[in-house]
Structures are given as structure tokens and as C-alpha cells.
Short mmCIF file of C-alpha atoms in Angstrom, two decimals:
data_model
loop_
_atom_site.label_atom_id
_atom_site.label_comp_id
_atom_site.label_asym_id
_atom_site.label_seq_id
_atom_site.Cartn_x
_atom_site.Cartn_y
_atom_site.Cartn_z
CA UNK F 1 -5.43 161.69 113.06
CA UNK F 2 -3.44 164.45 115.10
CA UNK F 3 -3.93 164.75 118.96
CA UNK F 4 -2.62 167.33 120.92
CA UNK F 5 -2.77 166.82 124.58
CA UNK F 6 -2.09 170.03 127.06
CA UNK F 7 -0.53 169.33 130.91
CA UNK F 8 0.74 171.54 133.57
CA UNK F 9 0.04 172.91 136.85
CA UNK F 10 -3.78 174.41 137.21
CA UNK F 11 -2.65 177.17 139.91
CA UNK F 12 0.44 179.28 139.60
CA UNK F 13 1.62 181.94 141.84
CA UNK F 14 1.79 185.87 141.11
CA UNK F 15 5.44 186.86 140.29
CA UNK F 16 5.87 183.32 139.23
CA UNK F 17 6.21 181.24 136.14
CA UNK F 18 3.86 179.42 134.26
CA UNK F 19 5.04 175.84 132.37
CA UNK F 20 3.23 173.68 129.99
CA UNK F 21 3.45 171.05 127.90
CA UNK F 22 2.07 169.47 124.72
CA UNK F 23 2.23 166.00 123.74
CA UNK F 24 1.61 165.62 119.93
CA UNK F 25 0.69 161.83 118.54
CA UNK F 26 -0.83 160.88 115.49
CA UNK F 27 1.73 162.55 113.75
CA UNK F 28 5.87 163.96 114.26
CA UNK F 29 6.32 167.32 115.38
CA UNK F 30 8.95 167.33 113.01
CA UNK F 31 7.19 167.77 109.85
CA UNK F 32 6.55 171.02 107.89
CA UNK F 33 4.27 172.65 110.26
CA UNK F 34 4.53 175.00 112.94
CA UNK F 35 3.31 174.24 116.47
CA UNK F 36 1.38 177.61 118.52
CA UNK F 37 0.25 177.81 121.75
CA UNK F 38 -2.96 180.11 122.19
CA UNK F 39 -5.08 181.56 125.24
CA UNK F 40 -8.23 182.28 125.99
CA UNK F 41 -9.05 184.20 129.34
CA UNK F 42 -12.49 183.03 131.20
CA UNK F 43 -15.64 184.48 128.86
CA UNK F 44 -13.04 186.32 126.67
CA UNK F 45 -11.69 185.92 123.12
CA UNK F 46 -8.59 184.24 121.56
CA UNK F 47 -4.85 185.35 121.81
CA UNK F 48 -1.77 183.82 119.91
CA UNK F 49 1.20 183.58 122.40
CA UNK F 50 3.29 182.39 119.99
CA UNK F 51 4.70 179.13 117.83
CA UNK F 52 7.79 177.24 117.23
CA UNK F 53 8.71 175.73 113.36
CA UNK F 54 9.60 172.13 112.95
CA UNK F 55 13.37 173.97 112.62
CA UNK F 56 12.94 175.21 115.97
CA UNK F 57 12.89 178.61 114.93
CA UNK F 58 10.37 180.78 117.08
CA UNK F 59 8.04 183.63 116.38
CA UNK F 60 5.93 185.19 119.73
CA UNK F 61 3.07 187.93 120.02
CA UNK F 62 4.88 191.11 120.81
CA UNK F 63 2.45 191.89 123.64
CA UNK F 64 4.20 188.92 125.65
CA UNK F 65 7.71 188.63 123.66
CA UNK F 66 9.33 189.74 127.15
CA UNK F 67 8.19 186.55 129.03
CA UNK F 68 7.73 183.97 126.86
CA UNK F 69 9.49 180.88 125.40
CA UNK F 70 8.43 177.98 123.43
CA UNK F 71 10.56 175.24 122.84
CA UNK F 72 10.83 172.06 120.74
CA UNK F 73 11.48 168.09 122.06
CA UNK F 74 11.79 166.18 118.93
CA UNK F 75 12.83 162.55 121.30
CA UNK F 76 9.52 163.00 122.87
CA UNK F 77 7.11 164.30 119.97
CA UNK F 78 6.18 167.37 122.37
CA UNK F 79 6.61 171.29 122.45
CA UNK F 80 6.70 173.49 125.67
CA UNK F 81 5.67 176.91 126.73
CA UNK F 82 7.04 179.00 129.60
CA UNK F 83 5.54 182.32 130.31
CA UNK F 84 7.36 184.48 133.17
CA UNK F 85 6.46 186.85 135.94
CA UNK F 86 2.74 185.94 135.87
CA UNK F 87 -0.33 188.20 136.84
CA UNK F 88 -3.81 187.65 137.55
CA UNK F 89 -4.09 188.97 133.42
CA UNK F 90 -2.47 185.21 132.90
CA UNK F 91 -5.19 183.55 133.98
CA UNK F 92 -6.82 181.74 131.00
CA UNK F 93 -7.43 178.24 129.32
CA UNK F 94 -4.27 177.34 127.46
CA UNK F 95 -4.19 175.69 123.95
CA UNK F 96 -2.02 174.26 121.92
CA UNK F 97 -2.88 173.44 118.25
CA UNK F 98 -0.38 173.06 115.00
CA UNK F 99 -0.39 175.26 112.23
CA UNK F 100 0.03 174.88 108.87
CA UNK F 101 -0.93 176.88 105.45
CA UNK F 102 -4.67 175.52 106.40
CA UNK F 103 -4.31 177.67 109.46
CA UNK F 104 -4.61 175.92 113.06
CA UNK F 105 -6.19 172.57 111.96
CA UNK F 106 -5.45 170.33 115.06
CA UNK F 107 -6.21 172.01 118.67
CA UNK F 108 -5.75 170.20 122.18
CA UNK F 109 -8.36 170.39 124.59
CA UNK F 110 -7.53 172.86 126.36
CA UNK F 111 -6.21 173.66 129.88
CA UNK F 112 -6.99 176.00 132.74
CA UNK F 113 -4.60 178.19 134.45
CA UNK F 114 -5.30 180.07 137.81
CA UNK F 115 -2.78 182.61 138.31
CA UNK F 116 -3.44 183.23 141.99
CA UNK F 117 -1.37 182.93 145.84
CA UNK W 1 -0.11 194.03 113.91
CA UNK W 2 -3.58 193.07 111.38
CA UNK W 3 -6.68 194.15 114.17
CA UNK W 4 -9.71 191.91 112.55
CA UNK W 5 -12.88 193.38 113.53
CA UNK W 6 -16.33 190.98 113.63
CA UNK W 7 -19.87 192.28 113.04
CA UNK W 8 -22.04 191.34 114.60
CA UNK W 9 -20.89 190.56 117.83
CA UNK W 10 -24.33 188.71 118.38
CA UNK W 11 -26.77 187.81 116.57
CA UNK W 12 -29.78 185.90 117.13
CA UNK W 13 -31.83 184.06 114.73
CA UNK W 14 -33.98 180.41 114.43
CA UNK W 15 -32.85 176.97 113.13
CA UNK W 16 -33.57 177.53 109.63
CA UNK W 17 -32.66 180.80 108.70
CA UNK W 18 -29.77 182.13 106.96
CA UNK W 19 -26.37 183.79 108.75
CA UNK W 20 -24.40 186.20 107.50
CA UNK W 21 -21.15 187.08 109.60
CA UNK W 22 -18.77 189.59 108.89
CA UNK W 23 -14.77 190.00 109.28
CA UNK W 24 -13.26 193.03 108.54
CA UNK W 25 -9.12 193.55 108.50
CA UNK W 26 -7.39 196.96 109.23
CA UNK W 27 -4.64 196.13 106.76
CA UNK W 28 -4.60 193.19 103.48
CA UNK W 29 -4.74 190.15 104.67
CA UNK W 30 -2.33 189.02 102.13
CA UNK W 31 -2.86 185.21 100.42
CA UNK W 32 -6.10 185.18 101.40
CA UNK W 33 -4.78 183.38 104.76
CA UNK W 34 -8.16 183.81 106.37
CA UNK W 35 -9.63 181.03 108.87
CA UNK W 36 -13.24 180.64 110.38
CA UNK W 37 -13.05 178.80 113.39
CA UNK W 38 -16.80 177.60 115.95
CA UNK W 39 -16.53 177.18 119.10
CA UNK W 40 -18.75 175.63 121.82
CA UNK W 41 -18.85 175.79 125.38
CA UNK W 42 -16.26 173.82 127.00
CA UNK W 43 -14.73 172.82 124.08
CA UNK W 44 -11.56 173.98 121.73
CA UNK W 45 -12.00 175.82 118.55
CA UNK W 46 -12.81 174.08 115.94
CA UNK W 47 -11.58 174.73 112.01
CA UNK W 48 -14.04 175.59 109.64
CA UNK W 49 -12.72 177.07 106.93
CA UNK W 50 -8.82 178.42 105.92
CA UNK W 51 -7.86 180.40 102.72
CA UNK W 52 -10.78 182.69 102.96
CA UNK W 53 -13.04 180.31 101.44
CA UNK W 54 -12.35 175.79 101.93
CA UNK W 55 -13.72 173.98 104.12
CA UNK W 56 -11.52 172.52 106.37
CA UNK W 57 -12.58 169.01 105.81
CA UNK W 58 -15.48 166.78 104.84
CA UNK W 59 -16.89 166.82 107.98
CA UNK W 60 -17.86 170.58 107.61
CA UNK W 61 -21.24 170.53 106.33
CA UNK W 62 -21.32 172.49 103.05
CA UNK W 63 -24.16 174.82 104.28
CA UNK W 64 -21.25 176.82 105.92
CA UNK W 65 -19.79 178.71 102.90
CA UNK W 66 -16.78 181.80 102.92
CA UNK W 67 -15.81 184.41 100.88
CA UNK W 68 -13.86 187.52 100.17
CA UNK W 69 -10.35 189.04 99.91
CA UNK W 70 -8.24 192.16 100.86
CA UNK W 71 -9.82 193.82 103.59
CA UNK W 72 -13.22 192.09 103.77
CA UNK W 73 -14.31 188.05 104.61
CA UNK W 74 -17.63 186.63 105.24
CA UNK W 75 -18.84 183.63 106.66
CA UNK W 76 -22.48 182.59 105.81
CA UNK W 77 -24.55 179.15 107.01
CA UNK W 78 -27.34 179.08 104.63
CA UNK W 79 -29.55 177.33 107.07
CA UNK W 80 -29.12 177.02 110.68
CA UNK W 81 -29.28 173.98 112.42
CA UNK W 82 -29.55 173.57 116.14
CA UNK W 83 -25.48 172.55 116.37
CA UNK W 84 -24.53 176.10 114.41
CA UNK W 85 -24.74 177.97 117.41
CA UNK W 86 -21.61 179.04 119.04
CA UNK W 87 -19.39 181.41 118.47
CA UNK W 88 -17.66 182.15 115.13
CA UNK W 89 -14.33 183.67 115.50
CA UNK W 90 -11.83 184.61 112.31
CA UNK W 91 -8.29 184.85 111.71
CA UNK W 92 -5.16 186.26 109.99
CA UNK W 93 -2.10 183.86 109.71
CA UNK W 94 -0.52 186.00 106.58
CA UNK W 95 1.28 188.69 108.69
CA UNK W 96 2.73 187.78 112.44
CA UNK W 97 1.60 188.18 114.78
CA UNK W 98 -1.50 186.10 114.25
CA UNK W 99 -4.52 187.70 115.48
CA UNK W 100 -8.22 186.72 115.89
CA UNK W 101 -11.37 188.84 115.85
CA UNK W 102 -13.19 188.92 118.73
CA UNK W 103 -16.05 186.58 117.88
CA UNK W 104 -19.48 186.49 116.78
CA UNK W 105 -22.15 185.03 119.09
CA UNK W 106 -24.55 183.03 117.02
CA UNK W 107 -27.61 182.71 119.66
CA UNK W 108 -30.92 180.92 119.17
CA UNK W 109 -33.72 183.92 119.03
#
């Protein structure tokens, strides 16, 4: 079975950036699938940020193409996203999950990011 | 970008009955790369269904059933148990970038 596990900072600062990481097990990154990190403000709906292909290629939501980068380590089974120049609009629970033609079948739990000084 | 618009955004029935929710798409939704996701409070989506219309495994009770193509996708639960209600959210994975509705609220009336 596939785990995803989200970690990072809870509380980032305005202007500043915001890093996370997912640990995959259960199963190597490198397979065919693609790996997506998605948000979810506080009461709100679901945004895609973006996802990186067990090539490392990389395909992001236009609305945050500017600031965002999501990147692949193979040697440690784990993908990464870094979103720049963060507002208050950044503040939201953070998931990562892995795609695949059956959609996003495998989420992590979730983490919470506080964009605030 | 594909905007997927969900009707209703709440609805409220009993255990028991039947529910019928709704996903339109502004554009095709092209190989039927359609997912139903449920979510609970405090917890991650969950995968229901993907390609319009499987179930995502066997743990998905078959009285959650999915349909349609093109433009137009519906999720139904033929009869509501007390663990059904969440909130139902779809998605398009055929043209980037992905996009989700903005959920259905499935509330006990």
C-alpha cells in the first residue's frame, strides 16, 4: 500500500517562501506515475498546484506558474514543493497525492500552512 | 483551463434515500478522465471513482455508482448510509491544468 507523508514548517512569513516535502513508501516514486501537490484553503475547495513525472518533467497551475517549483529526489523516495513570495491567499492545508490514469489514488494527510508575521 | 461546475452545492437528505449529484464541464472532458472524490472533516480526499464511471477499489461500496461523458458526469449513492455524508467533489485530469469542482455538501436533513 502507498503512503504519502507531508512535512514542513506550519507558519511562514509574508514575502517569504513556503517549502515542503513528501515522503512516498510503499512504493518508488520512480514508477509510471506522476506525483501533484494540491491545496485546500480553510472551509474552501480544492486547487492543483502542480505535479512532477517519474522523468522529472513538470507541469504547474498557471494561476501560480510564477512561484512555484516541484522537484524530484529519487535517493530518498520523496518529491518537494517550493512556492515563493507568499500571501495571506497561501494559507491552506497542503497535500500531496500521486497520480496516475486512475486519477489521484494515494493522498497524504495533509498539512497546514499559516502564512502570517 | 476545463471550469467543472457541481449542482447542488448542498443537499440534504436521510440515511436511506437516494443521491443524485451533478458535474458539469465547460469544455469535453476528453477520455472520460473524470474522478469523484468524498471527503470528511479533518481528513484527505478520498478516491471514489476515476474514468467517469469505476470504482476506485473494492473498498468502495457499490451503492456509489457514476456515469456520463462529454460535458456531463453524475455521481449517484442509491441509498445513504450515515458514513455518505461529506462532501463530494469531481475532477478533470484529461486537459492541464487539473481542476476540481467546487464540491457538493451531502448533509443529513
Amino acid at each position: 500500500q502507498v503512503q504519502l507523508q507531508e512535512s514542513g514548517p506550519g507558519l511562514v512569513k509574508p514575502s517569504g517562501t513556503l517549502s515542503l516535502t513528501c515522503v512516498v513508501s510503499g512504493g518508488s516514486i520512480s514508477n509510471s506515475n506522476w506525483w501533484s501537490w494540491v491545496r485546500q484553503p480553510p472551509g474552501k475547495g480544492l486547487e492543483w498546484i502542480g505535479g512532477i513525472y517519474h522523468s522529472g518533467s513538470t507541469n504547474y497551475n498557471p494561476s501560480l506558474d510564477s512561484r512555484v517549483t516541484i522537484s524530484l529526489d529519487k535517493s530518498k523516495n520523496q518529491f518537494s514543493l517550493k512556492l515563493t513570495s507568499v500571501t495571506a491567499a497561501d494559507t491552506a492545508i497542503y497535500y500531496c497525492a500521486r497520480g496516475s490514469e486512475r486519477a489521484f489514488d494515494f493522498w497524504g494527510q495533509g498539512t497546514l500552512v499559516t502564512v502570517s508575521s | 483551463e476545463i471550469v467543472l461546475t457541481q449542482s447542488p452545492g448542498t443537499l440534504s437528505l436521510s440515511p436511506g434515500e437516494r443521491a443524485t449529484l451533478s458535474c458539469r464541464a465547460s469544455q469535453t472532458v476528453s477520455g472520460s478522465f473524470l474522478a469523484w472524490y468524498q471527503q470528511k472533516p479533518g481528513q484527505a480526499p478520498r478516491l471514489l471513482i476515476y474514468g467517469a464511471s469505476t470504482r476506485a477499489t473494492t473498498g468502495i461500496p457499490d451503492r456509489f455508482s457514476a456515469s456520463g461523458s462529454g460535458t456531463d458526469f453524475t455521481l449517484t449513492i442509491s441509498r445513504l448510509e450515515p458514513e455518505d455524508f461529506a462532501v463530494y467533489y469531481c475532477q478533470q485530469h484529461s486537459t492541464s491544468p487539473v481542476t476540481f469542482g467546487q464540491g457538493t455538501r451531502l448533509d443529513i436533513k
